[in-house]
mmCIF file of C-alpha atoms in Angstrom:
data_model
loop_
_atom_site.group_PDB
_atom_site.id
_atom_site.type_symbol
_atom_site.label_atom_id
_atom_site.label_comp_id
_atom_site.label_asym_id
_atom_site.label_seq_id
_atom_site.Cartn_x
_atom_site.Cartn_y
_atom_site.Cartn_z
ATOM 1 C CA UNK A 1 85.361 123.591 150.536
ATOM 2 C CA UNK A 2 83.996 126.839 151.106
ATOM 3 C CA UNK A 3 84.392 128.811 148.163
ATOM 4 C CA UNK A 4 81.364 129.630 146.008
ATOM 5 C CA UNK A 5 78.681 131.983 147.197
ATOM 6 C CA UNK A 6 79.594 135.871 147.468
ATOM 7 C CA UNK A 7 77.979 137.294 150.671
ATOM 8 C CA UNK A 8 75.344 139.333 149.501
ATOM 9 C CA UNK A 9 74.176 135.399 147.953
ATOM 10 C CA UNK A 10 74.517 134.400 151.488
ATOM 11 C CA UNK A 11 72.738 137.260 152.897
ATOM 12 C CA UNK A 12 69.889 135.744 150.165
ATOM 13 C CA UNK A 13 69.828 132.237 151.172
ATOM 14 C CA UNK A 14 69.751 132.843 155.283
ATOM 15 C CA UNK A 15 66.451 134.586 153.879
ATOM 16 C CA UNK A 16 64.135 131.613 155.818
ATOM 17 C CA UNK A 17 60.420 132.044 156.521
ATOM 18 C CA UNK A 18 60.721 134.449 159.947
ATOM 19 C CA UNK A 19 63.921 136.100 158.842
ATOM 20 C CA UNK A 20 67.342 135.339 159.454
ATOM 21 C CA UNK A 21 68.477 133.140 162.602
ATOM 22 C CA UNK A 22 69.322 135.545 165.558
ATOM 23 C CA UNK A 23 71.312 133.718 167.865
ATOM 24 C CA UNK A 24 69.068 135.121 170.836
ATOM 25 C CA UNK A 25 70.935 132.693 174.029
ATOM 26 C CA UNK A 26 72.935 129.317 173.834
ATOM 27 C CA UNK A 27 71.409 126.665 173.228
ATOM 28 C CA UNK A 28 68.291 128.268 171.850
ATOM 29 C CA UNK A 29 67.709 130.562 168.456
ATOM 30 C CA UNK A 30 65.945 133.903 168.207
ATOM 31 C CA UNK A 31 62.187 132.677 166.444
ATOM 32 C CA UNK A 32 62.092 129.515 165.892
ATOM 33 C CA UNK A 33 59.418 127.118 167.556
ATOM 34 C CA UNK A 34 58.796 126.582 170.244
ATOM 35 C CA UNK A 35 60.098 122.665 170.578
ATOM 36 C CA UNK A 36 63.487 124.124 169.202
ATOM 37 C CA UNK A 37 64.229 126.515 172.019
ATOM 38 C CA UNK A 38 66.218 123.825 174.440
ATOM 39 C CA UNK A 39 67.914 124.322 177.529
ATOM 40 C CA UNK A 40 71.854 124.276 177.513
ATOM 41 C CA UNK A 41 72.712 121.036 178.174
ATOM 42 C CA UNK A 42 69.755 119.393 175.688
ATOM 43 C CA UNK A 43 69.891 119.019 172.376
ATOM 44 C CA UNK A 44 68.342 115.564 171.174
ATOM 45 C CA UNK A 45 66.903 114.251 168.179
ATOM 46 C CA UNK A 46 63.480 115.121 168.082
ATOM 47 C CA UNK A 47 64.204 118.597 168.974
ATOM 48 C CA UNK A 48 67.117 118.330 165.596
ATOM 49 C CA UNK A 49 65.069 117.788 164.021
ATOM 50 C CA UNK A 50 61.244 120.114 165.332
ATOM 51 C CA UNK A 51 64.163 122.309 164.452
ATOM 52 C CA UNK A 52 65.773 121.659 161.318
ATOM 53 C CA UNK A 53 62.267 121.679 159.129
ATOM 54 C CA UNK A 54 63.053 120.344 155.402
ATOM 55 C CA UNK A 55 62.645 124.187 154.543
ATOM 56 C CA UNK A 56 65.196 125.548 156.574
ATOM 57 C CA UNK A 57 67.354 122.359 155.653
ATOM 58 C CA UNK A 58 66.735 123.421 152.148
ATOM 59 C CA UNK A 59 67.459 127.353 152.628
ATOM 60 C CA UNK A 60 70.581 126.464 153.897
ATOM 61 C CA UNK A 61 73.963 127.437 152.509
ATOM 62 C CA UNK A 62 77.583 126.446 153.072
ATOM 63 C CA UNK A 63 79.690 129.373 155.142
ATOM 64 C CA UNK A 64 80.351 132.063 153.024
ATOM 65 C CA UNK A 65 84.210 131.359 152.189
ATOM 66 C CA UNK A 66 87.595 133.033 152.704
ATOM 67 C CA UNK A 67 89.133 131.298 149.162
ATOM 68 C CA UNK A 68 85.848 132.624 146.278
ATOM 69 C CA UNK A 69 85.425 130.863 143.925
ATOM 70 C CA UNK A 70 81.977 131.358 140.997
ATOM 71 C CA UNK A 71 79.074 130.134 142.002
ATOM 72 C CA UNK A 72 77.801 126.830 140.265
ATOM 73 C CA UNK A 73 74.646 125.460 137.988
ATOM 74 C CA UNK A 74 72.358 124.045 140.654
ATOM 75 C CA UNK A 75 72.337 120.704 139.939
ATOM 76 C CA UNK A 76 73.959 120.212 136.982
ATOM 77 C CA UNK A 77 73.250 117.493 134.695
ATOM 78 C CA UNK A 78 76.514 114.726 133.504
ATOM 79 C CA UNK A 79 78.202 115.803 129.961
ATOM 80 C CA UNK A 80 77.006 114.460 127.148
ATOM 81 C CA UNK A 81 81.416 113.748 126.964
ATOM 82 C CA UNK A 82 83.581 113.623 129.092
ATOM 83 C CA UNK A 83 85.353 116.282 129.864
ATOM 84 C CA UNK A 84 89.874 115.815 129.823
ATOM 85 C CA UNK A 85 90.945 116.402 133.721
ATOM 86 C CA UNK A 86 93.625 117.912 133.858
ATOM 87 C CA UNK A 87 96.563 116.463 134.515
ATOM 88 C CA UNK A 88 97.893 115.597 138.520
ATOM 89 C CA UNK A 89 101.707 114.607 139.092
ATOM 90 C CA UNK A 90 103.166 111.011 139.148
ATOM 91 C CA UNK A 91 101.895 109.632 142.242
ATOM 92 C CA UNK A 92 104.368 109.036 144.994
ATOM 93 C CA UNK A 93 105.296 105.338 145.918
ATOM 94 C CA UNK A 94 103.018 104.689 149.480
ATOM 95 C CA UNK A 95 104.716 104.674 152.997
ATOM 96 C CA UNK A 96 106.821 101.282 153.837
ATOM 97 C CA UNK A 97 104.369 101.136 157.015
ATOM 98 C CA UNK A 98 101.742 102.751 156.985
ATOM 99 C CA UNK A 99 99.138 102.423 159.840
ATOM 100 C CA UNK A 100 96.724 99.967 159.646
ATOM 101 C CA UNK A 101 92.974 100.461 159.844
ATOM 102 C CA UNK A 102 91.248 100.195 163.028
ATOM 103 C CA UNK A 103 89.682 96.655 163.826
ATOM 104 C CA UNK A 104 85.746 96.428 164.171
ATOM 105 C CA UNK A 105 84.866 97.066 166.765
ATOM 106 C CA UNK A 106 81.417 95.470 168.956
ATOM 107 C CA UNK A 107 78.115 97.644 169.200
ATOM 108 C CA UNK A 108 77.585 99.254 172.971
ATOM 109 C CA UNK A 109 74.352 98.491 174.334
ATOM 110 C CA UNK A 110 72.125 101.775 174.327
ATOM 111 C CA UNK A 111 71.052 103.386 177.613
ATOM 112 C CA UNK A 112 68.381 100.882 179.867
ATOM 113 C CA UNK A 113 65.358 101.992 178.341
ATOM 114 C CA UNK A 114 63.351 100.946 176.024
ATOM 115 C CA UNK A 115 64.023 103.525 172.922
ATOM 116 C CA UNK A 116 60.244 105.506 171.561
ATOM 117 C CA UNK A 117 59.609 104.644 168.332
ATOM 118 C CA UNK A 118 59.657 107.133 166.235
ATOM 119 C CA UNK A 119 56.415 109.504 165.152
ATOM 120 C CA UNK A 120 58.062 108.856 161.617
ATOM 121 C CA UNK A 121 59.566 105.240 160.457
ATOM 122 C CA UNK A 122 62.881 105.327 158.680
ATOM 123 C CA UNK A 123 63.248 103.444 155.421
ATOM 124 C CA UNK A 124 65.492 99.991 156.255
ATOM 125 C CA UNK A 125 69.087 101.576 157.111
ATOM 126 C CA UNK A 126 72.962 99.982 155.835
ATOM 127 C CA UNK A 127 75.943 98.627 158.475
ATOM 128 C CA UNK A 128 78.832 96.517 157.017
ATOM 129 C CA UNK A 129 77.559 93.642 158.561
ATOM 130 C CA UNK A 130 74.189 93.019 160.876
ATOM 131 C CA UNK A 131 74.560 94.474 163.947
ATOM 132 C CA UNK A 132 72.062 93.182 167.305
ATOM 133 C CA UNK A 133 69.995 95.502 169.116
ATOM 134 C CA UNK A 134 70.854 97.731 171.621
ATOM 135 C CA UNK A 135 69.982 95.816 174.759
ATOM 136 C CA UNK A 136 66.872 97.190 176.688
ATOM 137 C CA UNK A 137 65.197 94.636 179.464
ATOM 138 C CA UNK A 138 61.581 95.386 179.749
ATOM 139 C CA UNK A 139 60.229 95.561 182.795
ATOM 140 C CA UNK A 140 57.254 93.371 183.521
ATOM 141 C CA UNK A 141 53.477 95.492 184.197
ATOM 142 C CA UNK A 142 52.280 95.144 187.584
ATOM 143 C CA UNK A 143 49.726 92.672 187.761
ATOM 144 C CA UNK A 144 46.373 93.555 188.538
ATOM 145 C CA UNK A 145 44.424 92.118 191.905
ATOM 146 C CA UNK A 146 41.592 91.363 191.109
ATOM 147 C CA UNK A 147 37.818 93.289 193.579
ATOM 148 C CA UNK A 148 35.327 90.016 193.207
ATOM 149 C CA UNK A 149 32.386 91.773 193.097
ATOM 150 C CA UNK A 150 28.631 91.530 194.716
ATOM 151 C CA UNK A 151 27.415 88.175 194.890
ATOM 152 C CA UNK A 152 29.667 86.856 192.328
ATOM 153 C CA UNK A 153 33.173 84.877 191.964
ATOM 154 C CA UNK A 154 35.885 86.081 191.768
ATOM 155 C CA UNK A 155 37.498 87.022 187.283
ATOM 156 C CA UNK A 156 40.394 85.964 186.072
ATOM 157 C CA UNK A 157 43.554 87.467 187.586
ATOM 158 C CA UNK A 158 45.007 89.427 184.075
ATOM 159 C CA UNK A 159 48.364 89.844 183.062
ATOM 160 C CA UNK A 160 48.896 93.613 180.526
ATOM 161 C CA UNK A 161 51.266 93.139 178.191
ATOM 162 C CA UNK A 162 55.211 93.439 178.553
ATOM 163 C CA UNK A 163 56.674 96.471 176.125
ATOM 164 C CA UNK A 164 58.840 94.523 173.043
ATOM 165 C CA UNK A 165 61.913 96.954 172.467
ATOM 166 C CA UNK A 166 62.191 97.354 169.021
ATOM 167 C CA UNK A 167 64.436 95.171 166.338
ATOM 168 C CA UNK A 168 68.171 95.781 165.747
ATOM 169 C CA UNK A 169 67.493 98.467 162.824
ATOM 170 C CA UNK A 170 67.421 96.164 159.097
ATOM 171 C CA UNK A 171 70.639 96.653 156.950
ATOM 172 C CA UNK A 172 70.322 99.956 154.795
ATOM 173 C CA UNK A 173 69.880 99.645 150.837
ATOM 174 C CA UNK A 174 73.017 100.552 149.035
ATOM 175 C CA UNK A 175 72.095 102.062 145.761
ATOM 176 C CA UNK A 176 74.573 101.675 142.735
ATOM 177 C CA UNK A 177 76.799 104.243 142.175
ATOM 178 C CA UNK A 178 76.242 105.347 138.507
ATOM 179 C CA UNK A 179 78.938 104.619 136.038
ATOM 180 C CA UNK A 180 81.681 106.818 136.646
ATOM 181 C CA UNK A 181 83.879 108.537 134.188
ATOM 182 C CA UNK A 182 87.224 109.199 136.097
ATOM 183 C CA UNK A 183 87.244 112.658 137.212
ATOM 184 C CA UNK A 184 83.694 113.977 136.004
ATOM 185 C CA UNK A 185 81.953 114.546 139.319
ATOM 186 C CA UNK A 186 77.826 113.148 138.533
ATOM 187 C CA UNK A 187 75.187 113.947 140.409
ATOM 188 C CA UNK A 188 73.440 110.424 142.979
ATOM 189 C CA UNK A 189 70.998 110.025 145.574
ATOM 190 C CA UNK A 190 73.413 108.681 148.023
ATOM 191 C CA UNK A 191 75.317 106.533 150.553
ATOM 192 C CA UNK A 192 73.986 106.993 153.631
ATOM 193 C CA UNK A 193 77.682 106.213 155.565
ATOM 194 C CA UNK A 194 77.290 110.840 154.818
ATOM 195 C CA UNK A 195 75.196 112.820 154.448
ATOM 196 C CA UNK A 196 75.069 116.974 155.689
ATOM 197 C CA UNK A 197 76.137 118.137 158.958
ATOM 198 C CA UNK A 198 73.995 121.344 159.595
ATOM 199 C CA UNK A 199 74.717 124.564 162.245
ATOM 200 C CA UNK A 200 73.438 128.259 163.566
ATOM 201 C CA UNK A 201 76.527 130.022 163.513
ATOM 202 C CA UNK A 202 76.220 133.856 163.643
ATOM 203 C CA UNK A 203 71.878 134.053 162.650
ATOM 204 C CA UNK A 204 72.715 131.844 159.964
ATOM 205 C CA UNK A 205 71.268 128.258 158.897
ATOM 206 C CA UNK A 206 74.933 126.303 157.208
ATOM 207 C CA UNK A 207 75.510 123.101 156.158
ATOM 208 C CA UNK A 208 78.640 120.329 155.364
ATOM 209 C CA UNK A 209 79.499 117.702 154.249
ATOM 210 C CA UNK A 210 80.277 114.746 157.159
ATOM 211 C CA UNK A 211 80.349 110.708 157.006
ATOM 212 C CA UNK A 212 80.362 108.300 159.763
ATOM 213 C CA UNK A 213 83.432 106.972 161.445
ATOM 214 C CA UNK A 214 83.575 103.539 162.820
ATOM 215 C CA UNK A 215 84.325 103.961 166.591
ATOM 216 C CA UNK A 216 83.528 102.016 170.065
ATOM 217 C CA UNK A 217 80.891 103.931 170.294
ATOM 218 C CA UNK A 218 79.403 103.947 166.806
ATOM 219 C CA UNK A 219 78.851 107.869 167.657
ATOM 220 C CA UNK A 220 81.429 110.084 165.780
ATOM 221 C CA UNK A 221 81.042 111.840 162.636
ATOM 222 C CA UNK A 222 84.415 113.196 160.714
ATOM 223 C CA UNK A 223 84.008 116.726 158.870
ATOM 224 C CA UNK A 224 86.383 119.318 157.947
ATOM 225 C CA UNK A 225 87.490 122.070 161.679
ATOM 226 C CA UNK A 226 87.095 124.748 159.437
ATOM 227 C CA UNK A 227 82.882 123.735 159.070
ATOM 228 C CA UNK A 228 82.611 123.526 163.573
ATOM 229 C CA UNK A 229 84.955 126.485 163.865
ATOM 230 C CA UNK A 230 83.918 129.488 166.415
ATOM 231 C CA UNK A 231 81.969 129.191 170.566
ATOM 232 C CA UNK A 232 78.877 130.308 168.291
ATOM 233 C CA UNK A 233 77.668 126.720 166.397
ATOM 234 C CA UNK A 234 75.030 126.343 167.444
ATOM 235 C CA UNK A 235 71.891 123.787 166.381
ATOM 236 C CA UNK A 236 74.511 120.946 165.074
ATOM 237 C CA UNK A 237 73.302 117.761 163.403
ATOM 238 C CA UNK A 238 73.859 115.201 161.131
ATOM 239 C CA UNK A 239 71.723 114.372 158.261
ATOM 240 C CA UNK A 240 73.082 110.494 156.503
ATOM 241 C CA UNK A 241 72.741 110.552 152.758
ATOM 242 C CA UNK A 242 70.616 114.392 152.739
ATOM 243 C CA UNK A 243 68.248 114.799 149.578
ATOM 244 C CA UNK A 244 65.977 117.705 148.449
ATOM 245 C CA UNK A 245 64.185 115.147 147.760
ATOM 246 C CA UNK A 246 64.072 112.703 151.523
ATOM 247 C CA UNK A 247 65.992 115.083 153.759
ATOM 248 C CA UNK A 248 65.542 112.821 156.525
ATOM 249 C CA UNK A 249 66.184 109.094 154.795
ATOM 250 C CA UNK A 250 67.497 107.634 157.886
ATOM 251 C CA UNK A 251 66.638 110.721 160.722
ATOM 252 C CA UNK A 252 68.992 112.717 162.223
ATOM 253 C CA UNK A 253 71.322 112.609 164.786
ATOM 254 C CA UNK A 254 71.973 115.132 167.276
ATOM 255 C CA UNK A 255 75.601 116.668 167.517
ATOM 256 C CA UNK A 256 75.601 116.022 171.878
ATOM 257 C CA UNK A 257 76.288 119.362 173.988
ATOM 258 C CA UNK A 258 77.123 118.908 177.499
ATOM 259 C CA UNK A 259 76.221 120.941 180.664
ATOM 260 C CA UNK A 260 76.688 124.270 179.645
ATOM 261 C CA UNK A 261 76.222 123.565 176.057
ATOM 262 C CA UNK A 262 79.016 123.425 173.896
ATOM 263 C CA UNK A 263 78.399 121.087 171.514
ATOM 264 C CA UNK A 264 81.189 118.240 171.908
ATOM 265 C CA UNK A 265 83.553 118.748 168.712
ATOM 266 C CA UNK A 266 87.255 117.942 168.910
ATOM 267 C CA UNK A 267 89.908 120.212 166.930
ATOM 268 C CA UNK A 268 93.364 120.435 167.248
ATOM 269 C CA UNK A 269 93.764 123.338 169.773
ATOM 270 C CA UNK A 270 96.737 124.687 166.686
ATOM 271 C CA UNK A 271 93.828 124.280 163.893
ATOM 272 C CA UNK A 272 91.598 127.135 165.727
ATOM 273 C CA UNK A 273 94.824 129.605 167.000
ATOM 274 C CA UNK A 274 96.780 129.638 163.779
ATOM 275 C CA UNK A 275 93.787 129.547 161.820
ATOM 276 C CA UNK A 276 92.189 128.235 158.530
ATOM 277 C CA UNK A 277 95.546 129.066 156.974
ATOM 278 C CA UNK A 278 97.977 128.440 159.122
ATOM 279 C CA UNK A 279 97.130 125.313 160.098
ATOM 280 C CA UNK A 280 95.383 124.025 156.783
ATOM 281 C CA UNK A 281 97.448 120.740 157.942
ATOM 282 C CA UNK A 282 95.182 119.932 160.834
ATOM 283 C CA UNK A 283 91.384 120.399 158.933
ATOM 284 C CA UNK A 284 89.331 117.859 160.787
ATOM 285 C CA UNK A 285 87.113 117.661 163.157
ATOM 286 C CA UNK A 286 85.628 115.181 164.192
ATOM 287 C CA UNK A 287 81.930 115.861 166.249
ATOM 288 C CA UNK A 288 79.690 112.720 168.908
ATOM 289 C CA UNK A 289 75.990 112.323 167.390
ATOM 290 C CA UNK A 290 73.653 111.426 170.088
ATOM 291 C CA UNK A 291 71.390 108.705 168.534
ATOM 292 C CA UNK A 292 68.445 109.132 166.647
ATOM 293 C CA UNK A 293 64.446 109.136 167.781
ATOM 294 C CA UNK A 294 64.049 105.632 167.907
ATOM 295 C CA UNK A 295 67.591 105.174 170.412
ATOM 296 C CA UNK A 296 69.871 104.105 168.386
ATOM 297 C CA UNK A 297 73.139 105.213 167.309
ATOM 298 C CA UNK A 298 74.553 106.827 163.951
ATOM 299 C CA UNK A 299 76.128 103.218 163.259
ATOM 300 C CA UNK A 300 74.024 101.084 163.980
ATOM 301 C CA UNK A 301 71.386 102.589 161.170
ATOM 302 C CA UNK A 302 74.096 103.452 158.609
ATOM 303 C CA UNK A 303 77.200 101.394 159.302
ATOM 304 C CA UNK A 304 80.702 103.373 159.256
ATOM 305 C CA UNK A 305 83.962 103.964 157.231
ATOM 306 C CA UNK A 306 86.724 103.048 158.456
ATOM 307 C CA UNK A 307 89.897 106.173 159.242
ATOM 308 C CA UNK A 308 92.996 104.671 158.217
ATOM 309 C CA UNK A 309 96.247 107.105 159.067
ATOM 310 C CA UNK A 310 99.528 107.352 157.700
ATOM 311 C CA UNK A 311 98.211 105.612 154.215
ATOM 312 C CA UNK A 312 99.981 108.161 151.898
ATOM 313 C CA UNK A 313 99.383 110.673 149.820
ATOM 314 C CA UNK A 314 99.327 108.340 146.389
ATOM 315 C CA UNK A 315 95.917 105.993 146.153
ATOM 316 C CA UNK A 316 95.354 105.162 142.074
ATOM 317 C CA UNK A 317 91.708 105.365 143.084
ATOM 318 C CA UNK A 318 89.394 107.362 146.167
ATOM 319 C CA UNK A 319 85.942 107.618 145.834
ATOM 320 C CA UNK A 320 84.611 111.283 146.489
ATOM 321 C CA UNK A 321 81.590 112.291 148.271
ATOM 322 C CA UNK A 322 80.483 116.311 148.456
ATOM 323 C CA UNK A 323 77.268 117.179 148.853
ATOM 324 C CA UNK A 324 77.295 121.186 146.136
ATOM 325 C CA UNK A 325 76.336 123.680 147.541
ATOM 326 C CA UNK A 326 73.167 124.556 144.730
ATOM 327 C CA UNK A 327 72.851 120.947 144.038
ATOM 328 C CA UNK A 328 69.906 119.150 145.570
ATOM 329 C CA UNK A 329 71.185 115.568 145.635
ATOM 330 C CA UNK A 330 74.966 114.647 146.798
ATOM 331 C CA UNK A 331 77.895 114.107 144.209
ATOM 332 C CA UNK A 332 79.985 111.096 143.473
ATOM 333 C CA UNK A 333 83.551 111.201 141.468
ATOM 334 C CA UNK A 334 86.148 108.613 141.249
ATOM 335 C CA UNK A 335 90.525 109.084 140.063
ATOM 336 C CA UNK A 336 93.797 108.566 142.109
ATOM 337 C CA UNK A 337 95.473 110.969 144.353
ATOM 338 C CA UNK A 338 98.614 112.896 143.859
ATOM 339 C CA UNK A 339 100.448 114.344 146.523
ATOM 340 C CA UNK A 340 100.500 118.475 146.810
ATOM 341 C CA UNK A 341 103.358 120.770 148.283
ATOM 342 C CA UNK A 342 102.523 123.706 149.011
ATOM 343 C CA UNK A 343 104.667 127.020 147.728
ATOM 344 C CA UNK A 344 103.263 129.080 149.401
ATOM 345 C CA UNK A 345 104.188 130.367 153.516
ATOM 346 C CA UNK A 346 101.594 130.990 154.584
ATOM 347 C CA UNK A 347 99.718 128.049 153.787
ATOM 348 C CA UNK A 348 102.009 125.629 154.296
ATOM 349 C CA UNK A 349 102.555 122.217 154.818
ATOM 350 C CA UNK A 350 101.502 118.954 152.079
ATOM 351 C CA UNK A 351 98.707 118.016 151.084
ATOM 352 C CA UNK A 352 96.012 114.954 149.504
ATOM 353 C CA UNK A 353 94.270 116.438 145.758
ATOM 354 C CA UNK A 354 92.639 114.919 142.977
ATOM 355 C CA UNK A 355 91.414 116.109 140.581
ATOM 356 C CA UNK A 356 87.211 115.901 139.665
ATOM 357 C CA UNK A 357 84.366 118.719 138.296
ATOM 358 C CA UNK A 358 82.362 120.120 140.257
ATOM 359 C CA UNK A 359 82.415 119.902 144.105
ATOM 360 C CA UNK A 360 82.387 123.262 144.821
ATOM 361 C CA UNK A 361 81.620 125.214 148.583
ATOM 362 C CA UNK A 362 78.610 123.205 150.683
ATOM 363 C CA UNK A 363 81.447 120.225 150.024
ATOM 364 C CA UNK A 364 83.812 120.525 152.647
ATOM 365 C CA UNK A 365 83.939 117.903 154.678
ATOM 366 C CA UNK A 366 82.974 114.722 151.838
ATOM 367 C CA UNK A 367 85.388 112.056 152.298
ATOM 368 C CA UNK A 368 88.118 110.492 150.679
ATOM 369 C CA UNK A 369 86.800 106.739 150.562
ATOM 370 C CA UNK A 370 89.724 105.085 149.652
ATOM 371 C CA UNK A 371 88.382 100.555 148.665
ATOM 372 C CA UNK A 372 85.353 102.030 148.286
ATOM 373 C CA UNK A 373 83.106 98.626 149.157
ATOM 374 C CA UNK A 374 79.453 98.775 146.273
ATOM 375 C CA UNK A 375 78.131 95.837 148.915
ATOM 376 C CA UNK A 376 77.472 97.440 152.333
ATOM 377 C CA UNK A 377 78.409 101.740 151.130
ATOM 378 C CA UNK A 378 81.365 101.855 152.993
ATOM 379 C CA UNK A 379 85.221 102.286 152.438
ATOM 380 C CA UNK A 380 88.430 103.543 154.260
ATOM 381 C CA UNK A 381 88.101 107.374 155.216
ATOM 382 C CA UNK A 382 92.210 108.553 154.381
ATOM 383 C CA UNK A 383 91.187 112.183 153.661
ATOM 384 C CA UNK A 384 87.631 114.699 153.909
ATOM 385 C CA UNK A 385 87.268 117.526 151.626
ATOM 386 C CA UNK A 386 88.953 120.561 153.125
ATOM 387 C CA UNK A 387 93.324 121.586 154.262
ATOM 388 C CA UNK A 388 94.907 124.001 151.503
ATOM 389 C CA UNK A 389 92.581 126.930 150.711
ATOM 390 C CA UNK A 390 89.445 125.312 153.507
ATOM 391 C CA UNK A 391 89.765 122.600 149.847
ATOM 392 C CA UNK A 392 90.819 124.373 146.918
ATOM 393 C CA UNK A 393 89.924 127.811 145.089
ATOM 394 C CA UNK A 394 88.909 125.622 142.140
ATOM 395 C CA UNK A 395 85.760 123.809 142.374
ATOM 396 C CA UNK A 396 87.466 120.978 139.670
ATOM 397 C CA UNK A 397 90.092 120.376 142.395
ATOM 398 C CA UNK A 398 90.064 119.613 145.916
ATOM 399 C CA UNK A 399 93.010 118.864 148.393
ATOM 400 C CA UNK A 400 92.975 116.913 152.255
ATOM 401 C CA UNK A 401 95.063 116.983 155.282
ATOM 402 C CA UNK A 402 97.258 114.133 155.602
ATOM 403 C CA UNK A 403 95.354 111.557 157.806
ATOM 404 C CA UNK A 404 98.866 111.023 160.078
ATOM 405 C CA UNK A 405 99.939 110.852 163.610
ATOM 406 C CA UNK A 406 98.127 114.202 164.312
ATOM 407 C CA UNK A 407 94.512 113.112 163.513
ATOM 408 C CA UNK A 408 95.165 109.836 164.665
ATOM 409 C CA UNK A 409 95.759 111.661 167.904
ATOM 410 C CA UNK A 410 92.774 113.576 167.742
ATOM 411 C CA UNK A 411 90.461 110.767 166.897
ATOM 412 C CA UNK A 412 91.736 109.078 170.051
ATOM 413 C CA UNK A 413 90.926 112.086 172.155
ATOM 414 C CA UNK A 414 87.569 112.405 170.184
ATOM 415 C CA UNK A 415 87.348 108.002 171.006
ATOM 416 C CA UNK A 416 88.279 109.153 175.413
ATOM 417 C CA UNK A 417 85.798 112.083 174.758
ATOM 418 C CA UNK A 418 82.604 110.574 173.898
ATOM 419 C CA UNK A 419 83.274 107.124 175.919
ATOM 420 C CA UNK A 420 83.598 109.352 179.351
ATOM 421 C CA UNK A 421 80.014 111.499 177.915
ATOM 422 C CA UNK A 422 78.195 108.913 178.171
#
């Protein structure tokens, strides 16, 4: 949710080495390293990693908020004693016929070429179940014809060794969540399926929170629409389980561009035309990410949450993940959700609401996970931080647009679009 920083703080935070990042042209940033200047339709994992250095990622800040709130302390420690949580309205009954979660999908093979090993091997990743390696047909090396030396017998024929495809990513190690007190957020080391979404907009380096959502192409991530609005949104990349100490534990996945250099992002057209307040009920975005530097799709590396729509507003226990603006690590909290209906005619709609302490700017797009599985590190995603006042104007109460028919249609459009782009 975009609710932490004043414009003065934002301006100061954007001063990365060499100054801020003025946009030079579509697909490039002035002052960036030569490897970061790419063709309009080209933005690979290697180019993304060259651009989004650890220093640049650490300097990124949340987008300026249209609903600001006071700044948060840096990586605050858990409180010694649990703080009281604002009482939430009584839970409303679940709908009689909620839409069931997506059925599990089979992995699709990666492109025909053998993946090129990354210069920096990623630690073992985590998926909901072991996945086969992307199919790659190693090309047989030619057999050289020996040339006999003068007055000597011809030597034996030698065959060059054939290239061997990389093994499938191993299931990542899912860390145990800290002991949670209901409604009290804690900073922790994160889970592989969630991370930061980095982007350049208006010459500045920014981030939101995003997570992987299961799809047939194994290549979709989910975040808030207000994070990715604007035709000048460029150099977008998803980094699972980002922390300042370990900025790329599972590599980097660039948001795919089309031939014109536009990032492949799906946002409901009404959200673009009506704006973040009048269309707050549609504050959801899907983005297609390309493979990592080894050639593997994101869901094969870290797993994916199941998108669930039509599940109602009231959930007994939701696990909330987000990356706070000034913290070096992500934040986790668990609490129930309730239905909140806006009385403000300028921000119409009904939203999921959760009371969890310490969720300022940067946590926008963070997943609301129902039935979180500690073994796989995934769950049913029923919301993302956003919606009412782009996630709320208080750091201890967060909101989400309701995942109903409109969000299901948007997901299906993203699945079809990502498939057509391959």
